[in-house]
Short mmCIF file of C-alpha atoms in Angstrom, two decimals:
data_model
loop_
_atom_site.label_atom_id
_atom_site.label_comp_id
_atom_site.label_asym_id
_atom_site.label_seq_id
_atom_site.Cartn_x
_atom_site.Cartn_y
_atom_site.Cartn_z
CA UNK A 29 -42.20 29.34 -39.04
CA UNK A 30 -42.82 30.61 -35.62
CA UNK A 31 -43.04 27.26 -34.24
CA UNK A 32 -39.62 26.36 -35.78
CA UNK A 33 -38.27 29.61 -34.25
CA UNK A 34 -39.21 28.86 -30.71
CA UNK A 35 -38.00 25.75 -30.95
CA UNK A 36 -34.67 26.72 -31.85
CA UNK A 37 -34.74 29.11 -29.30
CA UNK A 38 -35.72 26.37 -26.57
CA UNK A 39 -32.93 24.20 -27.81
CA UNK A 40 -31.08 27.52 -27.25
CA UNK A 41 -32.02 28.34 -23.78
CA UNK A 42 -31.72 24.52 -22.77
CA UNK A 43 -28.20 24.39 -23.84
CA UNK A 44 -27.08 27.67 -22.26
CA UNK A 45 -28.37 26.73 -19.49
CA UNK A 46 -26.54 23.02 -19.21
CA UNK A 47 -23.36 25.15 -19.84
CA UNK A 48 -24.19 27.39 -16.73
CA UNK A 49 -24.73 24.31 -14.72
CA UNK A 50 -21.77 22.97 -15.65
CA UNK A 51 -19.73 25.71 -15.09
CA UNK A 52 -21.19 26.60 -12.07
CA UNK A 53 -20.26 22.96 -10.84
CA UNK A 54 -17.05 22.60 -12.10
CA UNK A 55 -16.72 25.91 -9.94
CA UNK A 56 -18.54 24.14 -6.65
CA UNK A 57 -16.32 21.59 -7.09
CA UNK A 58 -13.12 23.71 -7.09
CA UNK A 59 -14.53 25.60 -3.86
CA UNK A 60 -14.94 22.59 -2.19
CA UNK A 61 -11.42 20.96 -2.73
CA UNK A 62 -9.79 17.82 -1.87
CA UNK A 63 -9.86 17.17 2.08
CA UNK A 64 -7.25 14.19 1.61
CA UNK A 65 -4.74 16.26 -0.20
CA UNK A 66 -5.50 19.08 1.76
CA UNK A 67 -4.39 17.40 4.96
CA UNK A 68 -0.72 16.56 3.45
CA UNK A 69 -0.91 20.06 1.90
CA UNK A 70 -1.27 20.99 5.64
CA UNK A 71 1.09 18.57 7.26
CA UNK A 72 3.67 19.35 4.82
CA UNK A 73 3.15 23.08 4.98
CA UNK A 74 1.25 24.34 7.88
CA UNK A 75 1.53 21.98 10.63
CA UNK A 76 4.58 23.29 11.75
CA UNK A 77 3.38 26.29 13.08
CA UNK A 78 -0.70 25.71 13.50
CA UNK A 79 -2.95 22.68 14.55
CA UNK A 80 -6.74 22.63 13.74
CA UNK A 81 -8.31 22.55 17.19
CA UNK A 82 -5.38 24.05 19.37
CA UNK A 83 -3.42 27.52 19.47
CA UNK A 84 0.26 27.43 18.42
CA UNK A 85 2.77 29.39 16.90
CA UNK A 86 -0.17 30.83 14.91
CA UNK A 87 -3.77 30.52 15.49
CA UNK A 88 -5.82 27.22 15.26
CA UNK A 89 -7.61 26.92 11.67
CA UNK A 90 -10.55 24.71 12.59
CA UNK A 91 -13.11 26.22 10.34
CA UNK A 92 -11.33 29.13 9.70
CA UNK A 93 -12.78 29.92 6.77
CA UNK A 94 -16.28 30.42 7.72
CA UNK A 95 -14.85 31.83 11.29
CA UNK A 96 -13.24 34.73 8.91
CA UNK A 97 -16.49 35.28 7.15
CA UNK A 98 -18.47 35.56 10.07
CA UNK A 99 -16.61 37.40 12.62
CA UNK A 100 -14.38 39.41 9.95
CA UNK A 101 -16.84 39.75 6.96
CA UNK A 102 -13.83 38.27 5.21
CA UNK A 103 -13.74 35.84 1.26
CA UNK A 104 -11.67 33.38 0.14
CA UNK A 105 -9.74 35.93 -1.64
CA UNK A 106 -8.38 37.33 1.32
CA UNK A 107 -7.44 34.02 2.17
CA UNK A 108 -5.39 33.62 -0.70
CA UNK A 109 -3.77 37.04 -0.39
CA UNK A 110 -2.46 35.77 2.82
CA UNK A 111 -1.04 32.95 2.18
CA UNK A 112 0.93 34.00 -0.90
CA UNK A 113 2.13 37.29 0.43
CA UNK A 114 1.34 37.77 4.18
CA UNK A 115 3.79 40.64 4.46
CA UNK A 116 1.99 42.42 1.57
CA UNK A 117 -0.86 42.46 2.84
CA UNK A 118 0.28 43.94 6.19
CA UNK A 119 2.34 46.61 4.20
CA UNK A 120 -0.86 47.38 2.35
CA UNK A 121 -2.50 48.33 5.65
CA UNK A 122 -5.27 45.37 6.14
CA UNK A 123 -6.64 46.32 9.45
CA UNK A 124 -7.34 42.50 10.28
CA UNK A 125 -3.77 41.36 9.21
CA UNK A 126 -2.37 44.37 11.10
CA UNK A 127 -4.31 42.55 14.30
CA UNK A 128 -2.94 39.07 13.94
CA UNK A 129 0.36 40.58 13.44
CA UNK A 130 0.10 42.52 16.05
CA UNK A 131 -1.50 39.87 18.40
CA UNK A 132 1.25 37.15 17.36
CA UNK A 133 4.08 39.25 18.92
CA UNK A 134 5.15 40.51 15.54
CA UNK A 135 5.94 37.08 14.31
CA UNK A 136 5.24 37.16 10.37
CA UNK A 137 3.78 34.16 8.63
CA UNK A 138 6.03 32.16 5.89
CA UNK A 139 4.85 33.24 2.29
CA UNK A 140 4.00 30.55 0.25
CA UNK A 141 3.54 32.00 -3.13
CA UNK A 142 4.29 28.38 -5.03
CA UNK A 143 0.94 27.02 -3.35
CA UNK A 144 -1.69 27.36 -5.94
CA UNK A 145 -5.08 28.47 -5.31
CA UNK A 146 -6.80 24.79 -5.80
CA UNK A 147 -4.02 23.91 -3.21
CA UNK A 148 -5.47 26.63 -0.78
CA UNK A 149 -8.98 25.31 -1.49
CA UNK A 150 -7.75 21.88 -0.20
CA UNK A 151 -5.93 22.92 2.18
CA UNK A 152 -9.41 25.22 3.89
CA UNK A 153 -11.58 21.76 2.51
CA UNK A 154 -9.14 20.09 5.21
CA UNK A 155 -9.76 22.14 7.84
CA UNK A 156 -13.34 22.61 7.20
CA UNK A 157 -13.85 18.86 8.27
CA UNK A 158 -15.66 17.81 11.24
CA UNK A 159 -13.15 16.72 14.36
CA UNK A 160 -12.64 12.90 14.14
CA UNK A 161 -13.24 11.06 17.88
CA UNK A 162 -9.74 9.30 19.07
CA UNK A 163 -9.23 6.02 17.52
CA UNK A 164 -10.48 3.15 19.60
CA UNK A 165 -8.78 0.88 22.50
CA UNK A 166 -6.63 -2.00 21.18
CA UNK A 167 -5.49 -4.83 22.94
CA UNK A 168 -2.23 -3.91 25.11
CA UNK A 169 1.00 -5.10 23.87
CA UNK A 170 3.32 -7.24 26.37
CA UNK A 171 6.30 -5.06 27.54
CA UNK A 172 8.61 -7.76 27.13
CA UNK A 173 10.61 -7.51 30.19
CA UNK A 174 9.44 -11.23 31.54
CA UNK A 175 10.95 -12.74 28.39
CA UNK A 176 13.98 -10.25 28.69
CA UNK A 177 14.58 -11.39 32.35
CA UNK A 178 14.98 -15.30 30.88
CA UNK A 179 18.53 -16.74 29.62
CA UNK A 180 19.58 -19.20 27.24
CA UNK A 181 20.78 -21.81 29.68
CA UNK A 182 18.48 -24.06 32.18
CA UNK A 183 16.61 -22.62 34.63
CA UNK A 184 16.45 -23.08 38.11
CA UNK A 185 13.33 -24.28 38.32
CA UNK A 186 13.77 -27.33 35.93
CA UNK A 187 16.85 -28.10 37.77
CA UNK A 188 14.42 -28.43 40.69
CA UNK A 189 12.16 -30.41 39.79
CA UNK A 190 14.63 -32.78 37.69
CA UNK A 191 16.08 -33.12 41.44
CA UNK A 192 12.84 -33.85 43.19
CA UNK A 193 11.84 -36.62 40.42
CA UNK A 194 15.54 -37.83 41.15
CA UNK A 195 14.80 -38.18 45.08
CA UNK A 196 11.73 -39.78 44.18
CA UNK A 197 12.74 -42.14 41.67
CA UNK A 198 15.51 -43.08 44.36
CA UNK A 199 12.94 -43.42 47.20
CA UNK A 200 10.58 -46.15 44.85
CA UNK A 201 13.84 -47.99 44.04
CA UNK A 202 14.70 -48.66 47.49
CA UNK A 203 11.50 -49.78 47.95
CA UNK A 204 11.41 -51.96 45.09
CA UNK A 205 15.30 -53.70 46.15
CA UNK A 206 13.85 -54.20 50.07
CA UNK A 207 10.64 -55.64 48.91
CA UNK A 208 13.10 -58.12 46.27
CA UNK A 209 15.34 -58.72 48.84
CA UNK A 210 12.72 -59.77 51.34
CA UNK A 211 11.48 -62.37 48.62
CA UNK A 212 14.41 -63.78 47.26
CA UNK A 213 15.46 -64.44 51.41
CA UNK A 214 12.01 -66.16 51.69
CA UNK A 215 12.63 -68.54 49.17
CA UNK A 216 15.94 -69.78 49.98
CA UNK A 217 14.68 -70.08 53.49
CA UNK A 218 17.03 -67.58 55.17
CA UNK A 219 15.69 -66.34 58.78
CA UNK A 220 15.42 -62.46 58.56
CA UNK A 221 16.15 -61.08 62.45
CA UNK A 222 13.07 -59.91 64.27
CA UNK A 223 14.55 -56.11 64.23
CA UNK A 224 15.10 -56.41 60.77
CA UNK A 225 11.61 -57.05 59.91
CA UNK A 226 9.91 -54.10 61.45
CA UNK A 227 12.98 -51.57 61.15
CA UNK A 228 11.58 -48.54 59.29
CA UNK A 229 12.73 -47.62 55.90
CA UNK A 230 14.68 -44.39 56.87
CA UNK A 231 16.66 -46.50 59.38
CA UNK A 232 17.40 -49.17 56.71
CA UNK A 233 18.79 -46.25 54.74
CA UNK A 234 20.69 -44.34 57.44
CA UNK A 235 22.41 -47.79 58.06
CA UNK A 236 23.52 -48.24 54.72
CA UNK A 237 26.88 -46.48 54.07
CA UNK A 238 26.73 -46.66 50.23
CA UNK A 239 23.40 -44.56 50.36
CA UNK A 240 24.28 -42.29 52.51
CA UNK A 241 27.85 -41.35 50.94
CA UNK A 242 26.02 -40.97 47.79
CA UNK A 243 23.42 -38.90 49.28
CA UNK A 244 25.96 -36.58 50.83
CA UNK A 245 27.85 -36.32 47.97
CA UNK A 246 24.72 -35.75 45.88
CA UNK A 247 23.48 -33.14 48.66
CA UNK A 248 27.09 -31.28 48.74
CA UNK A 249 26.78 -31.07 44.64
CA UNK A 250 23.46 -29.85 44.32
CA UNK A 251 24.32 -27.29 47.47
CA UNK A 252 27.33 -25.72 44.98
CA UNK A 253 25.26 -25.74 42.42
CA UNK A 254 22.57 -23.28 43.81
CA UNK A 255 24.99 -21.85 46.11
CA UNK A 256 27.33 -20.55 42.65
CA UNK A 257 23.88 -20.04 40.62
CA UNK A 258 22.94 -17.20 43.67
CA UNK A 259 26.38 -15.81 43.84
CA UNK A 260 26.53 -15.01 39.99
CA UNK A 261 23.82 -13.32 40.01
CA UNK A 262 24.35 -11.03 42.34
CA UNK A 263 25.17 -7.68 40.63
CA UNK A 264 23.24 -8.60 37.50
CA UNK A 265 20.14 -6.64 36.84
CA UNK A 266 18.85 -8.19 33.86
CA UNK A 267 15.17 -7.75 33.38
CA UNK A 268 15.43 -4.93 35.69
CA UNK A 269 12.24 -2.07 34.77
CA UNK A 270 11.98 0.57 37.48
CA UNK A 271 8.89 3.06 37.34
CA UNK A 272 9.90 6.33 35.66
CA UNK A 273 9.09 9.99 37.18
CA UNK A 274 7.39 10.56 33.58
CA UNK A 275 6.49 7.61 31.65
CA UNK A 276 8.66 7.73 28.10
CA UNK A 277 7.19 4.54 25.82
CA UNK A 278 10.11 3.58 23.33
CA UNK A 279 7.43 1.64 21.36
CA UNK A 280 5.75 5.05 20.55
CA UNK A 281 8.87 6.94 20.11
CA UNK A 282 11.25 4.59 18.66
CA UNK A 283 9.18 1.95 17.30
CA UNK A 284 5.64 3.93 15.94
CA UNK A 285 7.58 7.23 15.35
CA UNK A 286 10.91 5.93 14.09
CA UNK A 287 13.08 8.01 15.63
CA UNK A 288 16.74 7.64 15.31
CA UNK A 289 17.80 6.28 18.66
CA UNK A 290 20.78 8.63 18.16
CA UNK A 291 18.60 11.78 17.30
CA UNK A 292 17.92 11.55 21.61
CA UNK A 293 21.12 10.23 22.33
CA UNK A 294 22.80 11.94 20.46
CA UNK A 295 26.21 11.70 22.42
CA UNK A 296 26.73 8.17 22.05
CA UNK A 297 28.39 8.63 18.44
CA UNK A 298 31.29 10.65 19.96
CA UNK A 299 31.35 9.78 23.80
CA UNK A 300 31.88 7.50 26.31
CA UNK A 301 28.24 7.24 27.37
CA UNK A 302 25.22 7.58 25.32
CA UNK A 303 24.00 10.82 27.60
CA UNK A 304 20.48 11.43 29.11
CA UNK A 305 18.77 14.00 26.77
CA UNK A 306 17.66 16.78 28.34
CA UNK A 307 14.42 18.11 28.46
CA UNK A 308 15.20 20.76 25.53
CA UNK A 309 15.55 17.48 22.85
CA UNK A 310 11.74 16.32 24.22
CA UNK A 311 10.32 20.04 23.56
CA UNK A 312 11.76 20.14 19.83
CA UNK A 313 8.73 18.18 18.79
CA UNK A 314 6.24 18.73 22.07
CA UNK A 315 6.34 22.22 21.57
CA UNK A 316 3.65 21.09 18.87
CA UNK A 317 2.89 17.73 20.12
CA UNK A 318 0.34 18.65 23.03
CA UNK A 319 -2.20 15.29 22.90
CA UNK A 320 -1.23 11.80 21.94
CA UNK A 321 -3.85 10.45 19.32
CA UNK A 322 -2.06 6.80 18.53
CA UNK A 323 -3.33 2.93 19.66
CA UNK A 324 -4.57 3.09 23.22
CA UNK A 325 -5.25 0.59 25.82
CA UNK A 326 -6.73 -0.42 28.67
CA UNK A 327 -3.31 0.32 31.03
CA UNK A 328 -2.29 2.88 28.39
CA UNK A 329 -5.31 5.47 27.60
CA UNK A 330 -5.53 8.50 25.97
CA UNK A 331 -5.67 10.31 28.98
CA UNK A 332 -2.77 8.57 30.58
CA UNK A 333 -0.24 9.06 27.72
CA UNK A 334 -1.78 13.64 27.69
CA UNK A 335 -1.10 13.20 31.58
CA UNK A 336 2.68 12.79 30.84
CA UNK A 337 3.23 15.37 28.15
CA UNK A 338 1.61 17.23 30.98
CA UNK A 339 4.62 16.78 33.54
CA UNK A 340 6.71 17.32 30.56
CA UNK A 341 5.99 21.08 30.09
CA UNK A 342 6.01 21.28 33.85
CA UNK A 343 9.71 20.32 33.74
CA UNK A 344 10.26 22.31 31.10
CA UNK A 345 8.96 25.48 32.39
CA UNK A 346 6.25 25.74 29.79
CA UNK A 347 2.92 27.62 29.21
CA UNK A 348 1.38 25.53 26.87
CA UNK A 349 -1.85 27.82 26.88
CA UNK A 350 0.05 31.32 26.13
CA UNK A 351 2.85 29.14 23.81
CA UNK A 352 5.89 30.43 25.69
CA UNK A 353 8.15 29.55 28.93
CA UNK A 354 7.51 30.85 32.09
CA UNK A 355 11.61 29.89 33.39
CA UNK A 356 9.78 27.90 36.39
CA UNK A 357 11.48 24.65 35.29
CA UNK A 358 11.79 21.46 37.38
CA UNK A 359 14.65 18.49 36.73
CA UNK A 360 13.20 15.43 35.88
CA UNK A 361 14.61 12.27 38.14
CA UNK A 362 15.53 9.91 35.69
CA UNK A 363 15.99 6.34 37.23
CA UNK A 364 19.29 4.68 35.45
CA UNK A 365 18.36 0.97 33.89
CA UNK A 366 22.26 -0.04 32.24
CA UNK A 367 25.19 0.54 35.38
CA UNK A 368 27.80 -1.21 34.70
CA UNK A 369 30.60 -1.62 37.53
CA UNK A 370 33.25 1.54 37.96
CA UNK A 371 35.97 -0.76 37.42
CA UNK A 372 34.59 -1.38 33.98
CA UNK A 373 35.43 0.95 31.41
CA UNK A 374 32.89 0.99 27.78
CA UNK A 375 32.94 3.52 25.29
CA UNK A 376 29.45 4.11 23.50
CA UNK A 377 31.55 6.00 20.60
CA UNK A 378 33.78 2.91 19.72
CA UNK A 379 31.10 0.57 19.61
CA UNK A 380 28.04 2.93 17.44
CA UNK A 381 30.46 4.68 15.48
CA UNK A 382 33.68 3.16 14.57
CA UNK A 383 32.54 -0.82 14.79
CA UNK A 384 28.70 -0.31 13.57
CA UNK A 385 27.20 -2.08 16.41
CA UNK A 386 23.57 -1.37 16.74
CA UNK A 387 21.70 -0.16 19.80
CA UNK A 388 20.04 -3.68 19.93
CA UNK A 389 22.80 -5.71 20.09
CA UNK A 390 23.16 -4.84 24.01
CA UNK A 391 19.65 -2.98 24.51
CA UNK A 392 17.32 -5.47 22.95
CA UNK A 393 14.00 -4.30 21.14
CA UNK A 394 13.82 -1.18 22.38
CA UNK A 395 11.40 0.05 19.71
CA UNK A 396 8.94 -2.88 20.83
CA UNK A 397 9.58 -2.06 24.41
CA UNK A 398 6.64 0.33 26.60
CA UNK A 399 8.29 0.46 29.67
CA UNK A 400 12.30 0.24 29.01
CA UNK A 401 14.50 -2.68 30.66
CA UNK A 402 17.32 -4.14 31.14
CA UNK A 403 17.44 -6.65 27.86
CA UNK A 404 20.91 -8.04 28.68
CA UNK A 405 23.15 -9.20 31.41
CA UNK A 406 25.82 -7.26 30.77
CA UNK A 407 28.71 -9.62 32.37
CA UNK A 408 31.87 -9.81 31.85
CA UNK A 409 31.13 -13.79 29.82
CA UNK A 410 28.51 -12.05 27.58
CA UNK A 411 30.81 -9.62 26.60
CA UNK A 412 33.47 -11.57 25.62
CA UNK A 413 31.40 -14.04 24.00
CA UNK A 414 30.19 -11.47 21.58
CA UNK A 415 33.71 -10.35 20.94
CA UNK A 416 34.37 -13.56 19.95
CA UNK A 417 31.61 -13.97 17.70
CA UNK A 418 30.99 -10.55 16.08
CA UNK A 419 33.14 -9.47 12.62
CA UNK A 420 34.30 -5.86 13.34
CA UNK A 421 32.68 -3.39 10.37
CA UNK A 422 35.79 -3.08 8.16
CA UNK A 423 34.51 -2.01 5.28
CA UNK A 424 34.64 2.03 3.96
CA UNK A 425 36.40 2.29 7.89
CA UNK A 426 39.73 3.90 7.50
CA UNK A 427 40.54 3.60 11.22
CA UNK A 428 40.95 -0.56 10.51
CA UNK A 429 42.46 -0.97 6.77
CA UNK A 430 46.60 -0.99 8.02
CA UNK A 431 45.30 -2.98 10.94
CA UNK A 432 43.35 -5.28 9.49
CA UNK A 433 45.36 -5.82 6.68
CA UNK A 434 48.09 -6.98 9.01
CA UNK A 435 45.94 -9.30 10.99
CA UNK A 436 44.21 -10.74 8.60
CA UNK A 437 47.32 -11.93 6.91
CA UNK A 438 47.86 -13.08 10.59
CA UNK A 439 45.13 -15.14 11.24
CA UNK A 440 44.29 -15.89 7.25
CA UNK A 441 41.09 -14.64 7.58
CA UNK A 442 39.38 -12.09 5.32
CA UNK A 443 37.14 -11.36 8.84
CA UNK A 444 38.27 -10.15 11.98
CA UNK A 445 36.22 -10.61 14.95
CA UNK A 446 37.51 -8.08 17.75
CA UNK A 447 38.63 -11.09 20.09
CA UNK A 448 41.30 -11.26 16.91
CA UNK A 449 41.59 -7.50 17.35
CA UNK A 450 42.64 -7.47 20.98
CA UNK A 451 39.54 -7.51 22.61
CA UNK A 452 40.26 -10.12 24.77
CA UNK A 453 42.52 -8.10 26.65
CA UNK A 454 42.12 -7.38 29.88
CA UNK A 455 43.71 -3.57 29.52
CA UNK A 456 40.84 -3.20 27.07
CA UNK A 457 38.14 -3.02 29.62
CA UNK A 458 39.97 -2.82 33.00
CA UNK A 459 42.44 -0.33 33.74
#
């Protein structure tokens, strides 16, 4: 009976004690929390004001759960008091929230009562993790601006050398017709004159009027033709990429960000020119933005791109250590890429706004391109060429239905390209 007793009471003790393991794991485990969802927990709520390994708006939160317990003796409950009612908590007199209040200028943290406590445990399991090194080197992507400078037509070059294999092919046929005409005199027995024998080839060729006329006339051809190619380029500065004070990568920005072209330029939906943003638009995001921590490479390091965020916030006039503007701000020397003649008037506004056109259409692959250039050559023929070719945006634009209505009955088109549309005329671009 006793035995059967004990052993009941074993089974007893064994089982209460799997229950306390279990509980007390299921309880680890909630400590611990998720680091993954803890880190868009953090980017989604926290990141705005606080980074893990750097000062901010608020303080950084690199282990700043175990920094609380050691320094301030304070739990996880605290923590959680915090975040879901920081106010409170200073109202209540909490001599260590009264200090970070106090040290932080005043500046209250956001409550965030709807964040649960397991999102709070991921959220400190996130920040708990050991700093990551910076992602390796890749291999450097071209900037482009070689296979920007090149055209659609022929290039000199090729004309070139089709010329030189021209002279030559001309220089073997004479040749050829001297050595012919030597044999075919031998064989009908005709006496060639002594001089004629040993003149040299480039007198037998200055003596021939046929050859040279041709020559000149070949000569004064080829002359125009290089002569014109020079001329119309002068004033074209396509594939033109001047070195930047600070070095601003559109790939990054544009391309590995996505920015909105427009969200920098923001003036070229209701203005003649697109506008230079000022340094104010770059400090919206580099206020928090201190390091760059993309794709690196050998030209392009870490160091390089942290180097340039540097002269940033010395343009801007700002402390990045004490998080705050000292009003010892410098103007950055922007170089200008796209100049297009004063005689030549172009309104950013009609293009991007009312006829759709995208930034690429006349820019190129700007959110491909490191260093920025000059995609197009922006003549007079390439811009008439696309307003030949390209349908003006129509549709859900009220500025075009009573015009286009009229003009397509015109033309008995359903499109309308904006040569159709005037934009052939000269008054249009030169007034």
């Amino acid at each position: 009976m006793k035995k059967v007793i004990h052993r009941k009471l074993s089974k007893n003790i064994l089982g209460l004690g799997l229950i306390i393991l279990l509980v007390f794991t299921a309880s680890l485990s909630a400590q611990e929390g998720d680091p993954a969802k803890g880190k868009s927990l953090f980017n989604a709520n926290c990141a705005a004001c606080h980074q893990l390994d750097k000062k901010m708006t608020g303080p950084a939160l690199r282990n700043v759960e175990a920094r609380l317990a050691d320094e301030q003796g304070l739990d996880r409950a605290w923590i959680y008091d915090w975040v879901h009612n920081s106010s409170g908590l200073i109202k209540s007199g909490d001599a260590y929230a009264n200090k970070v209040y106090n040290e932080y200028a005043g500046a209250a943290m956001t409550a965030f009562p709807q964040l649960s406590e397991k999102d709070i445990d991921d959220i400190l399991a996130y920040t708990a993790e050991v700093k990551k090194e910076a992602p390796t080197a890749v291999a450097a992507a071209g900037t482009g601006a070689e296979a920007g400078a090149t055209t659609g037509g022929v290039s000199n070059e090729l004309v070139l050398a089709a010329l030189a294999v021209l002279f030559a092919l001309l220089a073997v046929g004479l040749v050829l017709v001297n050595k012919t005409l030597r044999r075919f005199a031998e064989a009908q027995g005709v006496e060639l004159p002594e001089e004629t024998k040993r003149m040299p080839l480039w007198k037998a060729f200055v003596k021939n009027q046929f050859l040279m006329l041709v020559s000149a006339i070949f000569l004064l051809l080829a002359g125009a033709y290089f002569i014109y190619g020079y001329l119309m380029q002068v004033g074209i500065d396509q594939g033109y990429q001047p070195v930047q004070p600070i070095h601003f990568s559109h790939k990054i920005h544009a391309g590995d960000n996505g920015i909105d072209c427009k969200y920098c330029h923001s003036s070229a939906r209701v203005s003649k020119t697109s506008g230079i943003p000022s340094v104010n638009v770059c400090m919206n995001c580099h206020k928090s933005i201190y390091e760059y921590n993309g794709e690196t490479s050998a030209e392009y390091t870490k160091e390089f791109y942290d180097d340039q965020i540097k002269k940033l916030y010395a343009a801007a006039g700002w402390d990045d250590a004490n998080q705050k503007y000292t009003g010892d701000s410098q103007p950055v020397k922007w170089v200008r890429i796209h100049n297009l003649p004063d005689f030549v008037y172009f309104n950013h506004s009609q293009h991007v706004s009312v006829a759709g056109v995208e930034c690429q259409t006349c820019h190129g692959p700007v959110e491909t391109m490191e260093v920025m250039y000059q995609h197009a050559p922006l003549t007079m023929g390439w811009c008439i060429d696309c307003h030949r070719t390209t349908n003006v945006k129509v549709e859900d634009n009220a500025y075009y239905e009573k015009i286009h209505e009229e003009l397509s009955k015109k033309y008995g088109v359903e499109k309308l390209t904006a040569a159709q549309m005037g934009g052939l005329e000269c008054g249009k671009c030169h007034y």
